[in-house]
Coordinates of C-alpha atoms in Angstrom, one line a residue:
X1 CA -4.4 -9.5 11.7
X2 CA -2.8 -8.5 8.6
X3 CA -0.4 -5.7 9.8
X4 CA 0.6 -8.5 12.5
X5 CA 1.6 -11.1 9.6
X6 CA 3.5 -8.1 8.3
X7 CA 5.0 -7.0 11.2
X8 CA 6.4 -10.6 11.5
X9 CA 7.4 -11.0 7.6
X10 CA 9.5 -8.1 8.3
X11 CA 11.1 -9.3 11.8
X12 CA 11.8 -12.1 9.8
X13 CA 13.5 -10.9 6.7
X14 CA 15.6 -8.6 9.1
X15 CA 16.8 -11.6 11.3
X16 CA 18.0 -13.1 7.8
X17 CA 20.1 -10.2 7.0
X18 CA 21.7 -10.0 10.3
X19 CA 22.2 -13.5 10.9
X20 CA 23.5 -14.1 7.1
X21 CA 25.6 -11.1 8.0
X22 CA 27.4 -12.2 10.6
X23 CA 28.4 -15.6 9.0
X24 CA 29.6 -13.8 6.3
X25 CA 31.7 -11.3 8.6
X26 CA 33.1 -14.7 9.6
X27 CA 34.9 -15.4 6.6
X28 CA 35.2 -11.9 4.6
X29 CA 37.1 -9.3 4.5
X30 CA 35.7 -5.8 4.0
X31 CA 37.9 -4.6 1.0
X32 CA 38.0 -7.4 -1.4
X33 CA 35.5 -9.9 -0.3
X34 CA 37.2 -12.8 0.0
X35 CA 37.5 -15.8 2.4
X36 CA 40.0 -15.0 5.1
X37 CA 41.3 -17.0 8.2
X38 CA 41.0 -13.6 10.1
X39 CA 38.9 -10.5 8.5
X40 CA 39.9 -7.2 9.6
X41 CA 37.0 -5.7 9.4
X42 CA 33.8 -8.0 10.9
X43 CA 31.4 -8.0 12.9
X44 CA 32.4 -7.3 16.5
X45 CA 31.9 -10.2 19.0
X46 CA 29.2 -8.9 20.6
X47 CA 28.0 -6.5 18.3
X48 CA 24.8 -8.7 17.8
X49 CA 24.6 -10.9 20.9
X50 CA 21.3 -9.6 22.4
X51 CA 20.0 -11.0 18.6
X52 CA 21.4 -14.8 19.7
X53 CA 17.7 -16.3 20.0
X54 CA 17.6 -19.9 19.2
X55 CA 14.5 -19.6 17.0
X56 CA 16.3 -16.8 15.2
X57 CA 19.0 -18.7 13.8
X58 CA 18.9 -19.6 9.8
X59 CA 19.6 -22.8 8.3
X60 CA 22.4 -23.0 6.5
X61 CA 20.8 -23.2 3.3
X62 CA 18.4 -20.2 3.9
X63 CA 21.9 -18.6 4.8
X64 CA 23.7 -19.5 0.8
X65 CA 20.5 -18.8 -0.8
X66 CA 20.1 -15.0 0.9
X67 CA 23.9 -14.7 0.1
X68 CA 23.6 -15.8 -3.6
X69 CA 21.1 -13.1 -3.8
X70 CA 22.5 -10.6 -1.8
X71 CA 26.5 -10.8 -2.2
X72 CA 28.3 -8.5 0.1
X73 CA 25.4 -5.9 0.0
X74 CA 23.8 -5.2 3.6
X75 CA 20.5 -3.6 3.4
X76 CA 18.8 -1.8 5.7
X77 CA 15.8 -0.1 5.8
X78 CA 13.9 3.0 7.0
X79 CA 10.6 2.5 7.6
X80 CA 8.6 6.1 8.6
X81 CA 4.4 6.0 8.1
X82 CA 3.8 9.1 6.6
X83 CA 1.1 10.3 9.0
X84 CA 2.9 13.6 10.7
X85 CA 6.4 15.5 9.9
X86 CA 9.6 13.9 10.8
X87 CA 11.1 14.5 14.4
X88 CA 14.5 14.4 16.1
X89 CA 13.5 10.5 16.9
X90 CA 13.1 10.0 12.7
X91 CA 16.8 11.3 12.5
X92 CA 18.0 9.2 14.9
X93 CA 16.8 6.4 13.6
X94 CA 17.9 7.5 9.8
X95 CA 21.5 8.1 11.2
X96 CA 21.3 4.5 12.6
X97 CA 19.4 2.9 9.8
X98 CA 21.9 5.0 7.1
X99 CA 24.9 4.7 8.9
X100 CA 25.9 3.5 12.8
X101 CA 24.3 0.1 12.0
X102 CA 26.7 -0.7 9.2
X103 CA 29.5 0.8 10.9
X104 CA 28.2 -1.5 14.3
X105 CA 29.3 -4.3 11.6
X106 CA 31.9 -3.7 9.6
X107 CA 30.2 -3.3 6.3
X108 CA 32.6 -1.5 4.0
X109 CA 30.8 1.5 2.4
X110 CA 30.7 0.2 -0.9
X111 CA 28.2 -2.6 0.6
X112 CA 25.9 -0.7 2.2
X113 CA 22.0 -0.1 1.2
X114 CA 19.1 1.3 2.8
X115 CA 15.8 1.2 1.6
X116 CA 13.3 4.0 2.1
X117 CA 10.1 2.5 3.5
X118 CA 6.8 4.5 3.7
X119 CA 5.0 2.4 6.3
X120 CA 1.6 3.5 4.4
X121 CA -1.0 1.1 6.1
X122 CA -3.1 3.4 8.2
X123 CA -5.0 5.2 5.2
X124 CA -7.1 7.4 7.7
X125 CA -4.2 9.0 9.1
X126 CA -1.8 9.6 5.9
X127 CA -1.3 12.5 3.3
X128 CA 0.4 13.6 0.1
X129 CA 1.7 16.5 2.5
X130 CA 3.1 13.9 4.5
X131 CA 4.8 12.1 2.1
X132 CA 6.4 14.5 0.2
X133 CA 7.3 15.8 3.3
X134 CA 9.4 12.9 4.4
X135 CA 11.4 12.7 1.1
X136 CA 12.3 16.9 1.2
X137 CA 13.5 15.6 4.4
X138 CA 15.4 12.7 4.1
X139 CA 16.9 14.6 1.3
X140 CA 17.7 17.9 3.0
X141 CA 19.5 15.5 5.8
X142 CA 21.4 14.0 3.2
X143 CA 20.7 10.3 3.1
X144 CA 20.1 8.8 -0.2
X145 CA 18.5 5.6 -0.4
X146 CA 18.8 2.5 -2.6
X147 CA 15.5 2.3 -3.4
X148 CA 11.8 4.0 -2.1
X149 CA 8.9 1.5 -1.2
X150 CA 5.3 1.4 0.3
X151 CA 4.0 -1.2 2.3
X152 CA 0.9 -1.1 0.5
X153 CA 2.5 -2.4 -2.3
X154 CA 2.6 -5.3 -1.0
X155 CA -1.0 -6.2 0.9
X156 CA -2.3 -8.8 -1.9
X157 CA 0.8 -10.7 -1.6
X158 CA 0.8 -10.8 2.4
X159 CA -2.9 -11.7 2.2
X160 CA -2.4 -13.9 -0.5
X161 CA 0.3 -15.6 2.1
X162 CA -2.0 -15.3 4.8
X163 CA -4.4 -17.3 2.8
X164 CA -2.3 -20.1 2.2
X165 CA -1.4 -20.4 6.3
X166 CA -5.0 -20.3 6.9
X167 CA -5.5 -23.2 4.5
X168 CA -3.0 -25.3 6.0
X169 CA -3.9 -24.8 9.4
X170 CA -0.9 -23.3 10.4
X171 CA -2.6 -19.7 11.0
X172 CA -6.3 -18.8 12.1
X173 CA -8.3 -15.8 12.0
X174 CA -9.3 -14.2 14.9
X175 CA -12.6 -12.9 15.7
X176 CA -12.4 -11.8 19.1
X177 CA -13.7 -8.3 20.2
X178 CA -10.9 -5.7 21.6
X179 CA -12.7 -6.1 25.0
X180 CA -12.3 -10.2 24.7
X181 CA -8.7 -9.6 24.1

């Protein structure tokens, strides 16, 4: 139940980005961010279209508040659990989380940030080895992120969160078997 509240905290922090993204890409231009009636560089008009879910879209104040903290700067974020060696799927995904999803919209260089994510939350399954493994890698493949994470860091905070749904009624614990479900 926890990793499911996680799993949607982080759907939901990434539909802010894009969708705060693309409003910006609206009205900015890529080399000196600053309104324009047509910016040369944005967000293609299609380039997010399968993301167009009604329930996804951010009120407009959401929107100013994640751009007063954010500016220009687009973050993404690569997210590996550290429970085996990287494959050829890992470096996909880092060339897309480093570089193709920026380029997909328009963010000048200078505005781009990825976070490196160790997706520690299956303790049975993960290792030093592991670990250090993934960063020799990303390194040796030459990304450099803004910042390294771990999910764990934040499991008091999600409970905590969890908690507070609970206590309002808006979430419930569930105490069905595997089989039941």
């Amino acid at each position: 139940p926890l990793s499911l509240l996680y799993a949607a905290y982080c759907n939901l922090c990434l539909r802010v980005t894009l969708n705060t993204h693309k409003a910006q890409a609206k009205t900015m231009t890529a080399e000196d961010n600053k309104p324009a009636a047509a910016a040369e560089t944005t967000v293609t008009s299609n380039a997010l279209a399968a993301r167009e879910l009604e329930w996804a879209v951010n009120p407009p104040s959401l929107l100013e508040e994640h751009r007063k903290a954010n500016g220009s700067i687009i973050r993404t974020r690569f997210p590996p659990e550290p429970n085996g060696y990287l494959h050829i799927g890992h470096a996909k995904s880092m060339n897309f989380n480093f570089s193709l999803a920026f380029e997909k919209l328009g963010v000048a260089p200078e505005n781009r940030r990825t976070i490196f994510r160790y997706d520690d939350t299956n303790p049975e399954a993960e290792t030093e080895e592991y670990i250090d493994s993934l960063r020799r890698d990303l390194e040796w493949l030459g990304w450099t992120p803004e910042r390294t994470t771990h999910s764990s860091d934040n499991f008091q905070a999600l409970y905590d969160l969890a908690v507070q749904l609970i206590k309002k009624g808006l979430a419930y614990v569930c105490d069905m078997t595997k089989d039941e479900m």
